[in-house]
Amino acid sequence: MGRLALDLSGTPCLLDFDGFHRPLGVFAGNIALSLSPWTYRRHMEALRATTHAAGTDLRLDTRGLAAAVLAGADLPDDLARRLEPVALWWAAGGDDALPSLPEEGEWLDLGAAGRARLRPWSERQRFSALSAALSGDGDDTWFDPVTYLDGMVRASLHVLDGPQALDEVDARGTAVLLHATVALNLAGDQEDPLLDGGPAAREWAARTLRLCQALGWTPTRVWATPAAEIDRLLRMLDVLQPPPRPARAPRLSDHPDATVIHIEDDPPRAAP
């Protein structure tokens, strides 16, 4: 908080910073301007206009995003270019480390925007967000990742305890909320071996799905259960539902069109 002095490629710059929920004063050269708080709604609108597909990846047009932050300031092109790092810093909610995902039931600290409780979105909510994010048909289908992300945030935001609605949350609160929501809803590293395939992964998947079907659990609950308890549960299931015996490998004689000839040794003859 307070005044921050910067040197932007030879242009002295002074920032009057009092939190992301208040306007940012910028003094560069002989020009003074004020950047209003960068809100969740403005951030999503700007991302929708500056995020583009590049093959299977997404690319952010950082220059376009900076221009959106500085829009209305009527700056000379050269000065606007020099102020791009400030604009991106303002839109990103600063460069401080983002907090880790809180434990279930704990509050997520959004700074001046208050606090939030998150919950994983359901498969129905994910499908609704995906449907809203898709347009067109066939080869002309277009996926809007920002609409999908916004749908994820709104579905996962269980409680927002703060002075403003989601659309007015400031840049720092927005960054924290986006980071935590994505971390909450994406598959974690613990699932990577299951997704890689191979004999061990197939066995693990079979055990997991067997317990899910028998107990009505989710995979997350199965994997969080102590290993010894899982062994006990599987043994009890084996008592009630013995696993099938491995099938015998088919023989040539099992073929329906096969003719089987039994050849037996002659019985021994008595000596004359």
mmCIF file of C-alpha atoms in Angstrom:
data_model
loop_
_atom_site.group_PDB
_atom_site.id
_atom_site.type_symbol
_atom_site.label_atom_id
_atom_site.label_comp_id
_atom_site.label_asym_id
_atom_site.label_seq_id
_atom_site.Cartn_x
_atom_site.Cartn_y
_atom_site.Cartn_z
ATOM 1 C CA MET A 1 0.000 0.000 0.000
ATOM 2 C CA GLY A 2 1.179 3.517 -0.670
ATOM 3 C CA ARG A 3 3.264 4.891 -3.516
ATOM 4 C CA LEU A 4 5.361 2.661 -5.757
ATOM 5 C CA ALA A 5 8.080 4.093 -7.989
ATOM 6 C CA LEU A 6 8.835 2.269 -11.274
ATOM 7 C CA ASP A 7 11.010 2.772 -14.307
ATOM 8 C CA LEU A 8 9.211 1.654 -17.466
ATOM 9 C CA SER A 9 11.860 1.465 -20.179
ATOM 10 C CA GLY A 10 13.207 4.869 -19.243
ATOM 11 C CA THR A 11 9.847 6.421 -18.345
ATOM 12 C CA PRO A 12 9.539 7.218 -14.612
ATOM 13 C CA CYS A 13 6.226 5.994 -13.244
ATOM 14 C CA LEU A 14 4.606 6.435 -9.854
ATOM 15 C CA LEU A 15 1.697 4.287 -8.670
ATOM 16 C CA ASP A 16 -0.644 5.415 -5.933
ATOM 17 C CA PHE A 17 -1.867 2.017 -4.740
ATOM 18 C CA ASP A 18 -4.420 1.530 -1.960
ATOM 19 C CA GLY A 19 -5.657 -1.974 -2.691
ATOM 20 C CA PHE A 20 -7.289 -3.581 -5.720
ATOM 21 C CA HIS A 21 -10.720 -2.544 -4.522
ATOM 22 C CA ARG A 22 -9.815 1.133 -4.913
ATOM 23 C CA PRO A 23 -8.758 3.127 -8.001
ATOM 24 C CA LEU A 24 -5.079 2.991 -8.944
ATOM 25 C CA GLY A 25 -3.398 6.330 -9.510
ATOM 26 C CA VAL A 26 -0.785 6.256 -12.284
ATOM 27 C CA PHE A 27 1.643 9.130 -12.892
ATOM 28 C CA ALA A 28 3.865 8.607 -15.937
ATOM 29 C CA GLY A 29 5.807 11.416 -17.564
ATOM 30 C CA ASN A 30 3.510 14.418 -17.594
ATOM 31 C CA ILE A 31 0.307 12.318 -17.656
ATOM 32 C CA ALA A 32 -1.802 11.301 -14.675
ATOM 33 C CA LEU A 33 -4.628 8.787 -14.892
ATOM 34 C CA SER A 34 -6.771 6.693 -12.596
ATOM 35 C CA LEU A 35 -7.591 3.032 -13.263
ATOM 36 C CA SER A 36 -10.866 1.924 -11.724
ATOM 37 C CA PRO A 37 -10.997 -1.441 -9.928
ATOM 38 C CA TRP A 38 -10.766 -4.303 -12.388
ATOM 39 C CA THR A 39 -13.790 -6.460 -11.581
ATOM 40 C CA TYR A 40 -14.681 -10.086 -12.223
ATOM 41 C CA ARG A 41 -17.218 -9.079 -14.880
ATOM 42 C CA ARG A 42 -14.756 -6.860 -16.738
ATOM 43 C CA HIS A 43 -12.085 -9.542 -16.521
ATOM 44 C CA MET A 44 -14.346 -12.186 -18.065
ATOM 45 C CA GLU A 45 -15.444 -9.828 -20.834
ATOM 46 C CA ALA A 46 -11.821 -8.951 -21.626
ATOM 47 C CA LEU A 47 -10.727 -12.604 -21.572
ATOM 48 C CA ARG A 48 -13.509 -13.517 -23.988
ATOM 49 C CA ALA A 49 -12.223 -10.905 -26.420
ATOM 50 C CA THR A 50 -8.502 -11.700 -26.034
ATOM 51 C CA THR A 51 -8.351 -15.504 -25.694
ATOM 52 C CA HIS A 52 -7.961 -17.418 -28.953
ATOM 53 C CA ALA A 53 -7.506 -21.031 -29.957
ATOM 54 C CA ALA A 54 -4.104 -22.032 -31.314
ATOM 55 C CA GLY A 55 -4.392 -25.658 -32.352
ATOM 56 C CA THR A 56 -5.204 -27.573 -29.184
ATOM 57 C CA ASP A 57 -3.940 -24.716 -26.966
ATOM 58 C CA LEU A 58 -5.354 -21.384 -25.871
ATOM 59 C CA ARG A 59 -3.416 -18.161 -26.324
ATOM 60 C CA LEU A 60 -3.968 -14.943 -24.442
ATOM 61 C CA ASP A 61 -3.441 -11.711 -26.349
ATOM 62 C CA THR A 62 -1.725 -9.836 -23.531
ATOM 63 C CA ARG A 63 -1.514 -6.646 -25.557
ATOM 64 C CA GLY A 64 -5.258 -6.741 -26.146
ATOM 65 C CA LEU A 65 -5.899 -7.373 -22.453
ATOM 66 C CA ALA A 66 -3.694 -4.421 -21.465
ATOM 67 C CA ALA A 67 -5.531 -2.239 -23.983
ATOM 68 C CA ALA A 68 -8.845 -3.218 -22.383
ATOM 69 C CA VAL A 69 -7.546 -2.178 -18.952
ATOM 70 C CA LEU A 70 -6.297 1.162 -20.302
ATOM 71 C CA ALA A 71 -9.378 1.801 -22.460
ATOM 72 C CA GLY A 72 -10.755 5.303 -22.037
ATOM 73 C CA ALA A 73 -7.474 6.781 -20.838
ATOM 74 C CA ASP A 74 -6.753 8.302 -24.298
ATOM 75 C CA LEU A 75 -3.009 7.702 -24.040
ATOM 76 C CA PRO A 76 -0.421 8.191 -26.766
ATOM 77 C CA ASP A 77 0.448 4.844 -28.351
ATOM 78 C CA ASP A 78 4.030 4.897 -27.106
ATOM 79 C CA LEU A 79 3.021 5.578 -23.499
ATOM 80 C CA ALA A 80 0.235 2.995 -23.660
ATOM 81 C CA ARG A 81 2.809 0.435 -24.773
ATOM 82 C CA ARG A 82 5.095 1.327 -21.863
ATOM 83 C CA LEU A 83 2.214 1.039 -19.388
ATOM 84 C CA GLU A 84 1.239 -2.470 -20.515
ATOM 85 C CA PRO A 85 3.087 -4.179 -17.585
ATOM 86 C CA VAL A 86 1.182 -1.976 -15.116
ATOM 87 C CA ALA A 87 -2.136 -2.742 -16.810
ATOM 88 C CA LEU A 88 -1.485 -6.494 -16.772
ATOM 89 C CA TRP A 89 -0.391 -6.370 -13.131
ATOM 90 C CA TRP A 90 -3.618 -4.524 -12.280
ATOM 91 C CA ALA A 91 -5.777 -7.038 -14.166
ATOM 92 C CA ALA A 92 -3.991 -10.027 -12.593
ATOM 93 C CA GLY A 93 -4.554 -8.801 -9.068
ATOM 94 C CA GLY A 94 -0.857 -8.295 -8.428
ATOM 95 C CA ASP A 95 1.948 -10.812 -8.373
ATOM 96 C CA ASP A 96 1.705 -12.143 -4.808
ATOM 97 C CA ALA A 97 1.427 -15.911 -4.474
ATOM 98 C CA LEU A 98 -2.136 -17.219 -4.556
ATOM 99 C CA PRO A 99 -3.370 -19.170 -1.525
ATOM 100 C CA SER A 100 -3.755 -22.930 -1.708
ATOM 101 C CA LEU A 101 -7.174 -24.541 -1.891
ATOM 102 C CA PRO A 102 -8.752 -24.531 1.602
ATOM 103 C CA GLU A 103 -9.866 -27.731 3.277
ATOM 104 C CA GLU A 104 -13.500 -28.746 2.932
ATOM 105 C CA GLY A 105 -15.697 -26.467 5.026
ATOM 106 C CA GLU A 106 -13.067 -23.736 5.403
ATOM 107 C CA TRP A 107 -13.397 -20.210 4.012
ATOM 108 C CA LEU A 108 -11.416 -18.962 1.022
ATOM 109 C CA ASP A 109 -9.950 -15.509 1.759
ATOM 110 C CA LEU A 110 -10.660 -13.073 -1.096
ATOM 111 C CA GLY A 111 -9.030 -10.059 0.557
ATOM 112 C CA ALA A 112 -11.115 -6.900 0.427
ATOM 113 C CA ALA A 113 -13.809 -8.825 -1.508
ATOM 114 C CA GLY A 114 -14.592 -10.885 1.593
ATOM 115 C CA ARG A 115 -14.532 -14.662 1.747
ATOM 116 C CA ALA A 116 -16.108 -17.567 -0.074
ATOM 117 C CA ARG A 117 -17.080 -21.184 0.405
ATOM 118 C CA LEU A 118 -16.628 -23.428 -2.600
ATOM 119 C CA ARG A 119 -18.036 -26.832 -3.501
ATOM 120 C CA PRO A 120 -17.197 -29.088 -6.453
ATOM 121 C CA TRP A 121 -19.593 -28.701 -9.330
ATOM 122 C CA SER A 122 -21.778 -31.618 -10.303
ATOM 123 C CA GLU A 123 -21.759 -33.495 -13.588
ATOM 124 C CA ARG A 124 -25.118 -31.890 -14.430
ATOM 125 C CA GLN A 125 -23.680 -28.418 -13.831
ATOM 126 C CA ARG A 126 -20.626 -29.228 -15.918
ATOM 127 C CA PHE A 127 -22.823 -30.431 -18.779
ATOM 128 C CA SER A 128 -24.888 -27.238 -18.587
ATOM 129 C CA ALA A 129 -21.727 -25.112 -18.736
ATOM 130 C CA LEU A 130 -20.402 -27.130 -21.660
ATOM 131 C CA SER A 131 -23.686 -26.772 -23.549
ATOM 132 C CA ALA A 132 -23.633 -23.005 -22.995
ATOM 133 C CA ALA A 133 -20.027 -22.808 -24.192
ATOM 134 C CA LEU A 134 -20.610 -24.684 -27.470
ATOM 135 C CA SER A 135 -22.055 -23.054 -30.551
ATOM 136 C CA GLY A 136 -22.394 -24.088 -34.172
ATOM 137 C CA ASP A 137 -22.585 -27.645 -35.466
ATOM 138 C CA GLY A 138 -20.302 -30.295 -36.908
ATOM 139 C CA ASP A 139 -16.961 -29.003 -38.141
ATOM 140 C CA ASP A 140 -18.100 -25.440 -37.399
ATOM 141 C CA THR A 141 -18.558 -26.064 -33.663
ATOM 142 C CA TRP A 142 -16.900 -23.413 -31.510
ATOM 143 C CA PHE A 143 -16.019 -23.779 -27.840
ATOM 144 C CA ASP A 144 -15.974 -20.631 -25.675
ATOM 145 C CA PRO A 145 -13.586 -21.399 -22.780
ATOM 146 C CA VAL A 146 -14.481 -18.219 -20.874
ATOM 147 C CA THR A 147 -18.192 -19.088 -20.786
ATOM 148 C CA TYR A 148 -17.227 -22.553 -19.547
ATOM 149 C CA LEU A 149 -14.931 -21.108 -16.862
ATOM 150 C CA ASP A 150 -17.581 -18.632 -15.751
ATOM 151 C CA GLY A 151 -20.097 -21.456 -15.478
ATOM 152 C CA MET A 152 -17.654 -23.424 -13.322
ATOM 153 C CA VAL A 153 -17.136 -20.474 -10.969
ATOM 154 C CA ARG A 154 -20.839 -19.744 -10.563
ATOM 155 C CA ALA A 155 -21.653 -23.414 -9.945
ATOM 156 C CA SER A 156 -18.852 -23.840 -7.387
ATOM 157 C CA LEU A 157 -19.399 -20.581 -5.495
ATOM 158 C CA HIS A 158 -21.593 -21.863 -2.669
ATOM 159 C CA VAL A 159 -21.395 -18.758 -0.457
ATOM 160 C CA LEU A 160 -19.891 -15.318 -1.104
ATOM 161 C CA ASP A 161 -19.617 -13.389 2.136
ATOM 162 C CA GLY A 162 -18.524 -9.921 1.132
ATOM 163 C CA PRO A 163 -19.599 -6.364 0.393
ATOM 164 C CA GLN A 164 -20.324 -6.983 -3.308
ATOM 165 C CA ALA A 165 -21.781 -9.529 -5.714
ATOM 166 C CA LEU A 166 -19.522 -11.802 -7.770
ATOM 167 C CA ASP A 167 -19.494 -9.514 -10.820
ATOM 168 C CA GLU A 168 -18.015 -6.682 -8.718
ATOM 169 C CA VAL A 169 -15.277 -8.689 -6.962
ATOM 170 C CA ASP A 170 -11.921 -6.932 -7.474
ATOM 171 C CA ALA A 171 -8.919 -8.283 -9.395
ATOM 172 C CA ARG A 172 -7.196 -9.891 -6.415
ATOM 173 C CA GLY A 173 -10.378 -11.622 -5.293
ATOM 174 C CA THR A 174 -11.011 -12.721 -8.881
ATOM 175 C CA ALA A 175 -7.542 -14.245 -9.221
ATOM 176 C CA VAL A 176 -7.882 -16.139 -5.930
ATOM 177 C CA LEU A 177 -11.367 -17.359 -6.835
ATOM 178 C CA LEU A 178 -10.399 -18.556 -10.323
ATOM 179 C CA HIS A 179 -7.298 -20.340 -9.057
ATOM 180 C CA ALA A 180 -9.180 -22.139 -6.276
ATOM 181 C CA THR A 181 -12.162 -23.076 -8.450
ATOM 182 C CA VAL A 182 -10.031 -24.675 -11.145
ATOM 183 C CA ALA A 183 -7.955 -26.523 -8.535
ATOM 184 C CA LEU A 184 -11.142 -27.806 -6.896
ATOM 185 C CA ASN A 185 -12.713 -29.176 -10.062
ATOM 186 C CA LEU A 186 -9.787 -30.575 -12.034
ATOM 187 C CA ALA A 187 -8.551 -34.121 -11.498
ATOM 188 C CA GLY A 188 -5.582 -34.210 -9.140
ATOM 189 C CA ASP A 189 -2.193 -35.883 -9.547
ATOM 190 C CA GLN A 190 -3.385 -38.894 -7.540
ATOM 191 C CA GLU A 191 -5.473 -39.987 -10.544
ATOM 192 C CA ASP A 192 -2.661 -39.881 -13.088
ATOM 193 C CA PRO A 193 -1.620 -43.552 -12.678
ATOM 194 C CA LEU A 194 -5.242 -44.593 -13.231
ATOM 195 C CA LEU A 195 -5.431 -42.596 -16.447
ATOM 196 C CA ASP A 196 -2.125 -43.872 -17.793
ATOM 197 C CA GLY A 197 -3.415 -47.419 -18.413
ATOM 198 C CA GLY A 198 -1.432 -50.608 -17.953
ATOM 199 C CA PRO A 199 -2.103 -53.754 -15.864
ATOM 200 C CA ALA A 200 -1.832 -52.010 -12.487
ATOM 201 C CA ALA A 201 -4.150 -49.217 -13.603
ATOM 202 C CA ARG A 202 -6.739 -51.703 -14.903
ATOM 203 C CA GLU A 203 -6.646 -53.605 -11.608
ATOM 204 C CA TRP A 204 -6.968 -50.363 -9.626
ATOM 205 C CA ALA A 205 -9.871 -49.202 -11.789
ATOM 206 C CA ALA A 206 -11.649 -52.547 -11.347
ATOM 207 C CA ARG A 207 -11.219 -52.471 -7.546
ATOM 208 C CA THR A 208 -12.363 -48.846 -7.364
ATOM 209 C CA LEU A 209 -15.466 -49.367 -9.491
ATOM 210 C CA ARG A 210 -16.354 -52.570 -7.625
ATOM 211 C CA LEU A 211 -16.348 -50.717 -4.304
ATOM 212 C CA CYS A 212 -18.241 -47.753 -5.794
ATOM 213 C CA GLN A 213 -20.976 -50.052 -7.111
ATOM 214 C CA ALA A 214 -21.238 -52.067 -3.894
ATOM 215 C CA LEU A 215 -21.133 -49.160 -1.425
ATOM 216 C CA GLY A 216 -22.481 -46.204 -3.381
ATOM 217 C CA TRP A 217 -19.227 -44.328 -2.848
ATOM 218 C CA THR A 218 -17.371 -41.973 -5.143
ATOM 219 C CA PRO A 219 -13.811 -42.773 -6.305
ATOM 220 C CA THR A 220 -12.555 -39.910 -4.121
ATOM 221 C CA ARG A 221 -14.011 -41.532 -1.023
ATOM 222 C CA VAL A 222 -12.578 -44.932 -1.947
ATOM 223 C CA TRP A 223 -9.105 -43.490 -2.457
ATOM 224 C CA ALA A 224 -9.258 -41.555 0.824
ATOM 225 C CA THR A 225 -10.087 -44.701 2.834
ATOM 226 C CA PRO A 226 -7.168 -46.402 4.656
ATOM 227 C CA ALA A 227 -5.676 -49.202 2.573
ATOM 228 C CA ALA A 228 -6.216 -51.821 5.323
ATOM 229 C CA GLU A 229 -9.909 -50.908 5.437
ATOM 230 C CA ILE A 230 -10.146 -51.309 1.668
ATOM 231 C CA ASP A 231 -8.624 -54.798 1.973
ATOM 232 C CA ARG A 232 -11.246 -55.754 4.579
ATOM 233 C CA LEU A 233 -14.062 -54.464 2.373
ATOM 234 C CA LEU A 234 -12.786 -56.395 -0.637
ATOM 235 C CA ARG A 235 -12.501 -59.612 1.415
ATOM 236 C CA MET A 236 -16.084 -59.213 2.642
ATOM 237 C CA LEU A 237 -17.241 -58.663 -0.944
ATOM 238 C CA ASP A 238 -15.381 -61.839 -1.954
ATOM 239 C CA VAL A 239 -17.352 -63.771 0.697
ATOM 240 C CA LEU A 240 -20.691 -62.483 -0.626
ATOM 241 C CA GLN A 241 -19.728 -62.265 -4.303
ATOM 242 C CA PRO A 242 -16.888 -64.685 -5.037
ATOM 243 C CA PRO A 243 -14.961 -63.522 -8.073
ATOM 244 C CA PRO A 244 -15.555 -65.709 -11.140
ATOM 245 C CA ARG A 245 -13.028 -68.410 -11.858
ATOM 246 C CA PRO A 246 -10.767 -67.652 -14.766
ATOM 247 C CA ALA A 247 -12.175 -69.113 -17.954
ATOM 248 C CA ARG A 248 -10.437 -72.209 -19.378
ATOM 249 C CA ALA A 249 -8.641 -71.559 -22.608
ATOM 250 C CA PRO A 250 -10.681 -73.035 -25.522
ATOM 251 C CA ARG A 251 -9.489 -76.303 -26.984
ATOM 252 C CA LEU A 252 -9.711 -77.543 -30.555
ATOM 253 C CA SER A 253 -12.222 -80.157 -29.452
ATOM 254 C CA ASP A 254 -14.582 -77.415 -28.210
ATOM 255 C CA HIS A 255 -15.244 -76.242 -31.775
ATOM 256 C CA PRO A 256 -18.818 -77.189 -32.814
ATOM 257 C CA ASP A 257 -17.674 -78.653 -36.144
ATOM 258 C CA ALA A 258 -14.883 -80.706 -34.669
ATOM 259 C CA THR A 259 -14.956 -84.528 -34.870
ATOM 260 C CA VAL A 260 -13.316 -86.074 -31.878
ATOM 261 C CA ILE A 261 -11.704 -89.522 -32.212
ATOM 262 C CA HIS A 262 -10.781 -91.238 -28.974
ATOM 263 C CA ILE A 263 -7.836 -93.609 -29.321
ATOM 264 C CA GLU A 264 -7.343 -96.032 -26.500
ATOM 265 C CA ASP A 265 -4.564 -98.537 -25.964
ATOM 266 C CA ASP A 266 -5.527 -102.218 -26.475
ATOM 267 C CA PRO A 267 -5.870 -104.033 -23.172
ATOM 268 C CA PRO A 268 -2.951 -106.297 -22.426
ATOM 269 C CA ARG A 269 -3.396 -109.870 -23.684
ATOM 270 C CA ALA A 270 -2.800 -112.918 -21.494
ATOM 271 C CA ALA A 271 0.330 -114.875 -22.276
ATOM 272 C CA PRO A 272 -0.340 -118.162 -24.239
#
